[in-house]
mmCIF file of C-alpha atoms in Angstrom:
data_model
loop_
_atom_site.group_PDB
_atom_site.id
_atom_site.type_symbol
_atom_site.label_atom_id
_atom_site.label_comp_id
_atom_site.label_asym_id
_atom_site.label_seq_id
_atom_site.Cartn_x
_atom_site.Cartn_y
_atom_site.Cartn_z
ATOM 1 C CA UNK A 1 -3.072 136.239 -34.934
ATOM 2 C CA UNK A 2 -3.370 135.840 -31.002
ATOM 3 C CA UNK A 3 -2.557 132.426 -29.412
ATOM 4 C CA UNK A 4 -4.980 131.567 -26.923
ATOM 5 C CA UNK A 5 -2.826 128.486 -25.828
ATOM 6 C CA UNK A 6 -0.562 130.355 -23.797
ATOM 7 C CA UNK A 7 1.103 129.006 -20.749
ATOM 8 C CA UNK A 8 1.474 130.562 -17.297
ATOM 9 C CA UNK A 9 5.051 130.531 -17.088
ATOM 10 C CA UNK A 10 4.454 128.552 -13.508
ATOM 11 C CA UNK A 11 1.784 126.472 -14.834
ATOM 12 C CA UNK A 12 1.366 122.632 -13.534
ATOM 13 C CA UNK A 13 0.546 121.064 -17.356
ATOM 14 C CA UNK A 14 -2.690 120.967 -16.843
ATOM 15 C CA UNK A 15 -5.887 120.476 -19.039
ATOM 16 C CA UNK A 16 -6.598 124.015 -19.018
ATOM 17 C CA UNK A 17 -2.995 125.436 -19.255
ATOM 18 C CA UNK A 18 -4.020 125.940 -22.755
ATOM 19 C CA UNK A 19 -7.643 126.507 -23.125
ATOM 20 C CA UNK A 20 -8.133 126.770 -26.874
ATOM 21 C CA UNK A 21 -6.318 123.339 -27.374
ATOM 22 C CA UNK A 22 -8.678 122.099 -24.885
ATOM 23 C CA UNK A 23 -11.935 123.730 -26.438
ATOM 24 C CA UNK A 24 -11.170 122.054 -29.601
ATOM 25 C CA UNK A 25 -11.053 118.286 -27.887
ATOM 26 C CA UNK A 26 -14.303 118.868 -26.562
ATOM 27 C CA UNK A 27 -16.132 120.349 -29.243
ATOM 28 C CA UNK A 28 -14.379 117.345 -31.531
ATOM 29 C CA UNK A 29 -15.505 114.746 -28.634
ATOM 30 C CA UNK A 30 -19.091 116.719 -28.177
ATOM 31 C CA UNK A 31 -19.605 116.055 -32.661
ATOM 32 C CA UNK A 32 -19.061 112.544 -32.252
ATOM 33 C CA UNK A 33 -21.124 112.085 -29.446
ATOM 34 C CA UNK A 34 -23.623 113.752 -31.114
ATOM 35 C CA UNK A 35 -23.204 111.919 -33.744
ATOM 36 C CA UNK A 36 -23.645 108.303 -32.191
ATOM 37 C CA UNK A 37 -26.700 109.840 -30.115
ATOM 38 C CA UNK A 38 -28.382 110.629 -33.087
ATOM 39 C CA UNK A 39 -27.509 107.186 -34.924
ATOM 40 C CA UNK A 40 -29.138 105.152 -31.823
ATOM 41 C CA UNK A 41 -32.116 107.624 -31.962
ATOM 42 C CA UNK A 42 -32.853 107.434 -35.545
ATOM 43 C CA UNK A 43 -32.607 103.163 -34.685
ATOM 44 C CA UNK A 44 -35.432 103.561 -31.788
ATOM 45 C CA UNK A 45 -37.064 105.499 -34.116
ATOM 46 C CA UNK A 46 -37.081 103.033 -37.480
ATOM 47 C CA UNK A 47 -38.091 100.431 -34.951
ATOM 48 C CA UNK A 48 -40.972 102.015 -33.359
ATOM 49 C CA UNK A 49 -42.150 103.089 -36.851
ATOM 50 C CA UNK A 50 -41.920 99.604 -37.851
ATOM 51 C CA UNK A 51 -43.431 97.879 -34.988
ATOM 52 C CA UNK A 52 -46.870 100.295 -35.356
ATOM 53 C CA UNK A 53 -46.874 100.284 -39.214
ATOM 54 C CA UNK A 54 -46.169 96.562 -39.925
ATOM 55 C CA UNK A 55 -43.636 97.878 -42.203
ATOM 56 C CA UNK A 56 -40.368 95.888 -42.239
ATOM 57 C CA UNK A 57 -36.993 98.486 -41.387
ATOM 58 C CA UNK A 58 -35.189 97.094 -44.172
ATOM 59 C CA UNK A 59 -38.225 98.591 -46.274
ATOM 60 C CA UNK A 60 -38.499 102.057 -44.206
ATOM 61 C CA UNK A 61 -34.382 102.462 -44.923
ATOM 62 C CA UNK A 62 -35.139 102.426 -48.382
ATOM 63 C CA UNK A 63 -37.509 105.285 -48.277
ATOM 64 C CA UNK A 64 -36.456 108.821 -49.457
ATOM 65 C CA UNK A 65 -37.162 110.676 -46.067
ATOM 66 C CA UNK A 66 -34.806 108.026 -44.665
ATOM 67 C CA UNK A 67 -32.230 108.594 -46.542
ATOM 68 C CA UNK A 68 -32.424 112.486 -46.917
ATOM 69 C CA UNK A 69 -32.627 112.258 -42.758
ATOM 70 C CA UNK A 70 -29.270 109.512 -42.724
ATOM 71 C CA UNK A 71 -27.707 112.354 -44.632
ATOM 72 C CA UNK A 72 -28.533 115.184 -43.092
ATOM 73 C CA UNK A 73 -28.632 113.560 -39.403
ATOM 74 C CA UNK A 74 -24.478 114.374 -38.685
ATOM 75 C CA UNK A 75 -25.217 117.842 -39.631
ATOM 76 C CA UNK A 76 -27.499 118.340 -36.487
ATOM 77 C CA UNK A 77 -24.826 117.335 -34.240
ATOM 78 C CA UNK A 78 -21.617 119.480 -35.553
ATOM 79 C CA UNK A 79 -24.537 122.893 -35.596
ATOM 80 C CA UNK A 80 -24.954 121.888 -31.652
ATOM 81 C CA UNK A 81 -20.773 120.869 -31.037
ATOM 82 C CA UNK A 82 -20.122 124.411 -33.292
ATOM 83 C CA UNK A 83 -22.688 126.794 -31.807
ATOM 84 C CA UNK A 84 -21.412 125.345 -28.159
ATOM 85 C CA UNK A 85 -17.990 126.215 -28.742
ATOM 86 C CA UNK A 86 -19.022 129.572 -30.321
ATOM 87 C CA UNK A 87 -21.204 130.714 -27.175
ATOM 88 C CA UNK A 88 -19.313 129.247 -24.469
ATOM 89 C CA UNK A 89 -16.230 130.136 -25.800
ATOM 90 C CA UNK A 90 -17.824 133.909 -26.791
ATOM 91 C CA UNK A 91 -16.135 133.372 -30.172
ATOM 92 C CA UNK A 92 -16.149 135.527 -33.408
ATOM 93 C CA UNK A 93 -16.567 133.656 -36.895
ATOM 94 C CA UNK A 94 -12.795 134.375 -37.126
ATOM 95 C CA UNK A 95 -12.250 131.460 -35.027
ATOM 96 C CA UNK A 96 -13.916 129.280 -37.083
ATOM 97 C CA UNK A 97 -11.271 130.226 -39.920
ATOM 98 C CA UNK A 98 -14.289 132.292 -41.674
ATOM 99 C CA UNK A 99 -11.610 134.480 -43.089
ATOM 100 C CA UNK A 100 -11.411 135.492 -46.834
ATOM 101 C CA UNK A 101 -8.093 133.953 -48.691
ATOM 102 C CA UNK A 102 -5.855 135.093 -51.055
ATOM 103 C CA UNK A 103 -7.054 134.342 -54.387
ATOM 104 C CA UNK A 104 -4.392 131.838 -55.539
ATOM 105 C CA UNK A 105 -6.105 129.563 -52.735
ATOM 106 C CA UNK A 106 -9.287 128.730 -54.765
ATOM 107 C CA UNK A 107 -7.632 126.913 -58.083
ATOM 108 C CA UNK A 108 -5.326 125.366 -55.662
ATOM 109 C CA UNK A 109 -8.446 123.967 -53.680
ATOM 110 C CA UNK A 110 -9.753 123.011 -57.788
ATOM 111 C CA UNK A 111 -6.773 121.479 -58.767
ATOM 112 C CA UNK A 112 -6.361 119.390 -55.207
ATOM 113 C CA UNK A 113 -9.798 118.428 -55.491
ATOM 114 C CA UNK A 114 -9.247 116.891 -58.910
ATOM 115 C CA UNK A 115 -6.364 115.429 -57.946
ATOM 116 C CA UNK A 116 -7.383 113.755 -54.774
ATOM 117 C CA UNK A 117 -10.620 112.583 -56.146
ATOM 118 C CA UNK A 118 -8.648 110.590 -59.265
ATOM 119 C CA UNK A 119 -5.416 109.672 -58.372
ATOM 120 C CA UNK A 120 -6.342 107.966 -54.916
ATOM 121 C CA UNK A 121 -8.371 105.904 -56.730
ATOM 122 C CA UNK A 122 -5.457 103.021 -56.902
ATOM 123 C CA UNK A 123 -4.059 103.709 -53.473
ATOM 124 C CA UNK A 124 -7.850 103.230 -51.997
ATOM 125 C CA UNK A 125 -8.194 100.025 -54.109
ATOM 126 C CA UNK A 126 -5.275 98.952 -52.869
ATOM 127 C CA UNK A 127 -6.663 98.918 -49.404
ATOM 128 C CA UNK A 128 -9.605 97.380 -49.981
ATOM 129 C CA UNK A 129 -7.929 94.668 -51.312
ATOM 130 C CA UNK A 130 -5.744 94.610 -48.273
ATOM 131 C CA UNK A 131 -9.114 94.407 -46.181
ATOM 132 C CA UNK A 132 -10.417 91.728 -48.648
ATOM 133 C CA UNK A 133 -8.010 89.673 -47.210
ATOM 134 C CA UNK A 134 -9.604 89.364 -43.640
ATOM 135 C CA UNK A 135 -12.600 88.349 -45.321
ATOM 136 C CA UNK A 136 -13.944 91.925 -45.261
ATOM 137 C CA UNK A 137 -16.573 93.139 -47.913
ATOM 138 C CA UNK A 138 -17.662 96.962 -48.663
ATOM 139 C CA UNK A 139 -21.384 97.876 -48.647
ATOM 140 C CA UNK A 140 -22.935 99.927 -50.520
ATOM 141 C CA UNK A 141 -24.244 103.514 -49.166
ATOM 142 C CA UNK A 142 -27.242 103.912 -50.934
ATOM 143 C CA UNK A 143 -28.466 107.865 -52.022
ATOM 144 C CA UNK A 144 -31.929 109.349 -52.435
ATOM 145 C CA UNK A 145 -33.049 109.677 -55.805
ATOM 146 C CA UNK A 146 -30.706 112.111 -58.615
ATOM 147 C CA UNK A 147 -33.520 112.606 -60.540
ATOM 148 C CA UNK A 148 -35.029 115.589 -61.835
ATOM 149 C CA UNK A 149 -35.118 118.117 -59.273
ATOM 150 C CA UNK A 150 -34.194 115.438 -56.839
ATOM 151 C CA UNK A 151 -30.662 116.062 -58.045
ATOM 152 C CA UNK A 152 -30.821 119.409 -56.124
ATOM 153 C CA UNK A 153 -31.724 117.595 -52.890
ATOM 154 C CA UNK A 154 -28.928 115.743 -53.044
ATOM 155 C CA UNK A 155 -26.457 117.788 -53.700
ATOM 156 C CA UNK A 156 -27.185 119.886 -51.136
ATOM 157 C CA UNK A 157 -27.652 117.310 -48.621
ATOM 158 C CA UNK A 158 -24.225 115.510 -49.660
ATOM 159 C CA UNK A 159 -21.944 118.054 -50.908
ATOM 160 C CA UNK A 160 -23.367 121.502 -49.683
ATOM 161 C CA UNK A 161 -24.027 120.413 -45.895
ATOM 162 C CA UNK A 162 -21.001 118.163 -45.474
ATOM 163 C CA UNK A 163 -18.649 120.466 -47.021
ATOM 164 C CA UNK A 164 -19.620 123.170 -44.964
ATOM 165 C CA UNK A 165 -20.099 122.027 -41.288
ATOM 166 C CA UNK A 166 -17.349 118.770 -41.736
ATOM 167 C CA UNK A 167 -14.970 121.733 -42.518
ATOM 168 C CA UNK A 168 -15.762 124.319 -40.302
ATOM 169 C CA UNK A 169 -15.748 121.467 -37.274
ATOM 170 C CA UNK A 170 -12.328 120.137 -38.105
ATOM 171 C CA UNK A 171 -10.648 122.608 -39.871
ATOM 172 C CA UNK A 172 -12.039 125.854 -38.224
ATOM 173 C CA UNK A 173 -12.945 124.668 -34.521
ATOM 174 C CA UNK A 174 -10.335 121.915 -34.319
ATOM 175 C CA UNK A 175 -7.319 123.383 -36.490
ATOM 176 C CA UNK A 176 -7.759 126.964 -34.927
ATOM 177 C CA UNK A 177 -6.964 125.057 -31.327
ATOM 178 C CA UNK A 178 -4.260 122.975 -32.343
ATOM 179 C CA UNK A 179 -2.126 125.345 -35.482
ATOM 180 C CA UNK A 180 0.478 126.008 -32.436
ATOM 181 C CA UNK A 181 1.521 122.347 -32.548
ATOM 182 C CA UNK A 182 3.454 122.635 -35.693
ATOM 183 C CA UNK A 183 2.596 122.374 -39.399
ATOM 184 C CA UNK A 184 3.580 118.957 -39.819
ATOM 185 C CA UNK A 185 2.025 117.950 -36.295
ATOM 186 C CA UNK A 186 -1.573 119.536 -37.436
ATOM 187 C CA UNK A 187 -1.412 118.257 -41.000
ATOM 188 C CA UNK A 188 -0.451 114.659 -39.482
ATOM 189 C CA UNK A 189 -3.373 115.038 -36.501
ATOM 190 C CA UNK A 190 -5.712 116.770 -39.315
ATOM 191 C CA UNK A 191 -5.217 113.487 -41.094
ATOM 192 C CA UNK A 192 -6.125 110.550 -38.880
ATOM 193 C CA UNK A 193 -9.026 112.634 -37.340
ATOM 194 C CA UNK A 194 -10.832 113.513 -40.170
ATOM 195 C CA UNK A 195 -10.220 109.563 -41.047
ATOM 196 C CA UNK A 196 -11.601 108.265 -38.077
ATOM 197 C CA UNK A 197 -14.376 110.577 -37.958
ATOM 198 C CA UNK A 198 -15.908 108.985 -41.006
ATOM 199 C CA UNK A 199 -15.819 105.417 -38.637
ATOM 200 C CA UNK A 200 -15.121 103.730 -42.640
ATOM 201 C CA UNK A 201 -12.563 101.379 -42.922
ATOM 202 C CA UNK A 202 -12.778 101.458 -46.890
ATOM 203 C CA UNK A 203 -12.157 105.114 -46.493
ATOM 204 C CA UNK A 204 -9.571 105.217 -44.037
ATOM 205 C CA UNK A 205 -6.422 105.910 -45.840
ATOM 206 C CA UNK A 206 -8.519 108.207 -48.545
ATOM 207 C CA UNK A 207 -9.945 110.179 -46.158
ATOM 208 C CA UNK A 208 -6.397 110.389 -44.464
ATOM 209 C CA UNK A 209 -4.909 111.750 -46.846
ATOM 210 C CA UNK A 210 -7.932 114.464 -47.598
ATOM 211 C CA UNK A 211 -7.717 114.934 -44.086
ATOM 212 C CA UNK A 212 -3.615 115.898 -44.142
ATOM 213 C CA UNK A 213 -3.761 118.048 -47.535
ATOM 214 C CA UNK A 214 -7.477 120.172 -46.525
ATOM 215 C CA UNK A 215 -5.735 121.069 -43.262
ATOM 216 C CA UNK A 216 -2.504 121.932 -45.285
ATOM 217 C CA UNK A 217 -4.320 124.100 -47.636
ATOM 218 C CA UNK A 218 -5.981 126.014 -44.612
ATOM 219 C CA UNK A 219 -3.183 126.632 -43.002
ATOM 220 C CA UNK A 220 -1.435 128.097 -45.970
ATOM 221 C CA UNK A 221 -4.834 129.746 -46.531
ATOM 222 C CA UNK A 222 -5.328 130.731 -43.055
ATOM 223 C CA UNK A 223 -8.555 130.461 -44.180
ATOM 224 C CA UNK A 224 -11.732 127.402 -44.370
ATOM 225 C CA UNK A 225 -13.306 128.445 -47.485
ATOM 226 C CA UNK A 226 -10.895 127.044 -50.071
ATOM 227 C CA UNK A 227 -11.219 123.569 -47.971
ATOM 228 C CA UNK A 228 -15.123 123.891 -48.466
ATOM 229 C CA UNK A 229 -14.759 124.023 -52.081
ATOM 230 C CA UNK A 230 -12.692 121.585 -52.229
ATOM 231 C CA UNK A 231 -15.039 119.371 -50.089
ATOM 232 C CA UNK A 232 -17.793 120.179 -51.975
ATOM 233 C CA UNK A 233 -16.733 119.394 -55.492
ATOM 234 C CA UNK A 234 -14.998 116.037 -54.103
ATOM 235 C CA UNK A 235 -18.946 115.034 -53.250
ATOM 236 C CA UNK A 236 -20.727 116.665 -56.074
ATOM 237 C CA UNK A 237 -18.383 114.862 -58.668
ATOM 238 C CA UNK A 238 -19.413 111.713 -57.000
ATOM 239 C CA UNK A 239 -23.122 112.784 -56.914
ATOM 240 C CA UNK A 240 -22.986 114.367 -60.777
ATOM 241 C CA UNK A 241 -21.476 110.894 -61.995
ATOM 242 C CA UNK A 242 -24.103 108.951 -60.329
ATOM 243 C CA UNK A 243 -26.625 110.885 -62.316
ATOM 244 C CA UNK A 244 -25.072 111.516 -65.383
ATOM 245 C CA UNK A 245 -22.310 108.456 -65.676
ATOM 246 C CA UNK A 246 -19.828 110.715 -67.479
ATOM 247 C CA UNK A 247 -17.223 108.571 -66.127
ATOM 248 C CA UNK A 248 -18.641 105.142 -67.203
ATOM 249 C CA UNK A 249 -17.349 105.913 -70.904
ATOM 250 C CA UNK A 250 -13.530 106.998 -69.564
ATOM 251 C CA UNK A 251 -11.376 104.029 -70.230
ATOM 252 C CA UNK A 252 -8.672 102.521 -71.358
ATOM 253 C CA UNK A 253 -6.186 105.451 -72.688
ATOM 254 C CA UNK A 254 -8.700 107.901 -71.453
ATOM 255 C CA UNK A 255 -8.881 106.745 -67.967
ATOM 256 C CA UNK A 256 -5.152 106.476 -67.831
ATOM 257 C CA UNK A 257 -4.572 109.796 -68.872
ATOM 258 C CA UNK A 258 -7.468 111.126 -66.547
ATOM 259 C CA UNK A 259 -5.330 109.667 -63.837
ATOM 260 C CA UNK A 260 -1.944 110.900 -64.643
ATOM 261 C CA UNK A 261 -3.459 114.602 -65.133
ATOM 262 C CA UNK A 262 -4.714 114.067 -61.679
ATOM 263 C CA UNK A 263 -1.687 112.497 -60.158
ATOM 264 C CA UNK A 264 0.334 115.385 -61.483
ATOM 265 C CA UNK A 265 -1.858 118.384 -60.311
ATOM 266 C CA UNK A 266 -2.096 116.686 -56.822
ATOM 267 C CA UNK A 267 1.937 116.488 -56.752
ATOM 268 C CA UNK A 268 2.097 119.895 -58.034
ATOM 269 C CA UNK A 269 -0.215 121.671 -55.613
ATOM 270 C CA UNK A 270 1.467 119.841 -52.246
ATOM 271 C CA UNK A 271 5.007 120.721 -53.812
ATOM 272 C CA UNK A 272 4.073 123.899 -53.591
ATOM 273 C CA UNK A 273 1.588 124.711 -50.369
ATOM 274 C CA UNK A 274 4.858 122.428 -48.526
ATOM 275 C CA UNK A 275 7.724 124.371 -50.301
ATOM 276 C CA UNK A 276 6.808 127.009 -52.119
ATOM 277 C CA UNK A 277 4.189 128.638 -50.105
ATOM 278 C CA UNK A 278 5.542 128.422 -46.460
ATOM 279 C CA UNK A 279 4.709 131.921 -45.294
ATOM 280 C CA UNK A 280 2.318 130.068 -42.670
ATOM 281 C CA UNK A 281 4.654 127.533 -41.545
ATOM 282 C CA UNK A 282 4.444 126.999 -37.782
ATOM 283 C CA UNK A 283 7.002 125.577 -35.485
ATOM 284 C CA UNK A 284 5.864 123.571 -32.573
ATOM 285 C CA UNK A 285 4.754 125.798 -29.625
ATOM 286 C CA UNK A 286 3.312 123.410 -27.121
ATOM 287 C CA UNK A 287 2.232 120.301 -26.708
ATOM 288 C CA UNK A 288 -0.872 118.423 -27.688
ATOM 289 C CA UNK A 289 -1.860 116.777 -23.882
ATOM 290 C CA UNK A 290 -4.163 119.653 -23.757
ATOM 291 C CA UNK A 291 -6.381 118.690 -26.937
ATOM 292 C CA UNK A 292 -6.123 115.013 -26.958
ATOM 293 C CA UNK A 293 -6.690 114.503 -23.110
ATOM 294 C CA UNK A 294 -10.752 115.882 -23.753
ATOM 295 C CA UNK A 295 -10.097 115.084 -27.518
ATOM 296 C CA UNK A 296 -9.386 110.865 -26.376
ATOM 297 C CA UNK A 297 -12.927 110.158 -25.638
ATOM 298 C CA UNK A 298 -14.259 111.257 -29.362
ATOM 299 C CA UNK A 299 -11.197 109.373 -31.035
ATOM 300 C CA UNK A 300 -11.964 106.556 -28.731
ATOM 301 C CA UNK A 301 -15.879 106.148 -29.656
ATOM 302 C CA UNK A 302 -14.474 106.597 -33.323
ATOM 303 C CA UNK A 303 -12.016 103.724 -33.027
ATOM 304 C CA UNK A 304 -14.965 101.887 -31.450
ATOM 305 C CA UNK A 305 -17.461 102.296 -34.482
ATOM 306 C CA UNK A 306 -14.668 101.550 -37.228
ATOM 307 C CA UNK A 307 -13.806 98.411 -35.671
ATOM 308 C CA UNK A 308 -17.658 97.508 -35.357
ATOM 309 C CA UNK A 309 -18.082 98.452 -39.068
ATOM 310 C CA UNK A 310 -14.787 96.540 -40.288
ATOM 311 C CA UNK A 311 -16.526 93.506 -38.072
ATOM 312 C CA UNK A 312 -20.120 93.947 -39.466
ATOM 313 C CA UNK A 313 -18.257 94.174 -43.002
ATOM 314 C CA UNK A 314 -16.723 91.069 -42.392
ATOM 315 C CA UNK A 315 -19.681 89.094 -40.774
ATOM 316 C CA UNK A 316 -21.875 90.550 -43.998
#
């Protein structure tokens, strides 16, 4: 695979001493820009539909189209930070990891699916207990409707959509740029931006650890398709149990069980994408100045709007 982050062996250190690093810490910093852009624009929006209607917001939020558009709203911005790095950049899919995998790579993306999704449960609790603390309290994200057809809808505008662009932002833009850092580095870096980029604090150490094993499994996979899938059915299990409530009835004996299953396919898959399967593994080949320097500003507004939710959370 060619390394675009080489170094002029006379180079000063600069930003552009390795251009792909630096390409990824825009297009990373362009997404969440985007993303807040489009947050205070769908705000204007609410309130100038609210001011000429006489309807209250807190009615319009509740409204279908409002909620299909809150979903689908992030999506708009990683098309614009991903089709920017692909024509500026004069990229081939390739670089967006848009490479088939081996075929051991999709029940490995199953099996950490299921085992993220379950056995994180306590660890996340955990946390939110931790935040409970400081006098913080979760809210609710509410969904458009699951039923009938409208299960379709949301599906594909919470698991299809998310699964997709999150993935090929992060782990094909992003991990493409940064792979030379080493495996542990990227799986580490993966991690905390994939965390931060959800601006959640009762997320923040689940979607840290998603974050470390998705860019783990790419890497192995050299490849962002087993990642997707295991994106999507993370979200559609959520979606599926909102509509159907097959979990409701797992308890007790059943629930414990459900958990050690999951617990041990999760250990079993990281034992062996980490020791088993290290045909991929990277040693560090430069540093990361050159992605977090354009990178800082996007993990910056991030920190911002976690902190603001943690503080609305506890003010709420």
């Amino acid at each position: 695979m060619e390394n675009k982050n080489t170094m002029p062996s006379a180079g000063s250190g600069g930003l552009f001493d390795q251009p792909r690093k630096a390409a990824s810490g825009f297009v990373f910093s362009g997404a969440v820009f985007g993303m807040l852009v489009l947050s205070i624009l769908l705000s204007v929006t609410l309130a100038l539909i609210s001011q000429t209607s006489g309807t209250p917001v807190s009615e319009l939020t509740q409204s279908e189209a409002y909620l299909y558009v809150a979903y689908v709203l992030y999506d708009v911005a990683y098309i614009a930070a991903i089709a920017s790095f692909l024509l500026v950049c004069k990229e081939k899919p390739r670089a967006l990891g848009f490479r088939l995998p081996k075929a051991r790579y999709w029940p490995a993306a199953v099996l950490l699916a299921f085992g993220l999704l379950f056995s994180l449960n306590f660890v996340n609790g955990w946390f939110i207990d931790l935040l409970g603390i400081f006098g913080y309290e979760a809210s609710s994200s509410a969904l458009p409707s699951v039923e009938g057809a409208g299960l379709f809808g949301v599906l594909f505008a919470v698991a299809v959509l998310p699964a997709f662009f999150e993935e090929t932002l992060l782990r094909g833009v992003v991990l493409e740029g940064i792979k030379d850092v080493g495996t542990v580095a990227a799986c580490l870096l993966g991690g905390l931006l994939f965390s931060l980029f959800h601006m959640s604090p009762v997320q923040t150490v689940y979607q840290f650890v998603c974050g470390c094993a998705f860019t783990l499994l790419a890497i192995r996979a050299q490849s962002v398709f087993p990642t997707m899938l295991a994106h999507f059915l993370n979200n559609a299990v959520i979606v599926l149990d909102l509509r159907f409530g097959f979990l409701a009835g797992v308890t007790g004996g059943a629930a414990a069980a459900l958990y050690a299953v999951s617990g041990v396919c999760l250990v079993a898959v990281l034992v062996w994408l980490i020791f088993f399967d290290r045909g991929t593994n990277r040693r560090k080949e430069g540093p990361l100045r050159s992605f977090l320097l354009p990178a800082s500003v996007g993990i910056g507004m991030c920190a911002i709007m976690w902190i603001v939710n943690f503080a609305a959370g506890i003010g709420g």
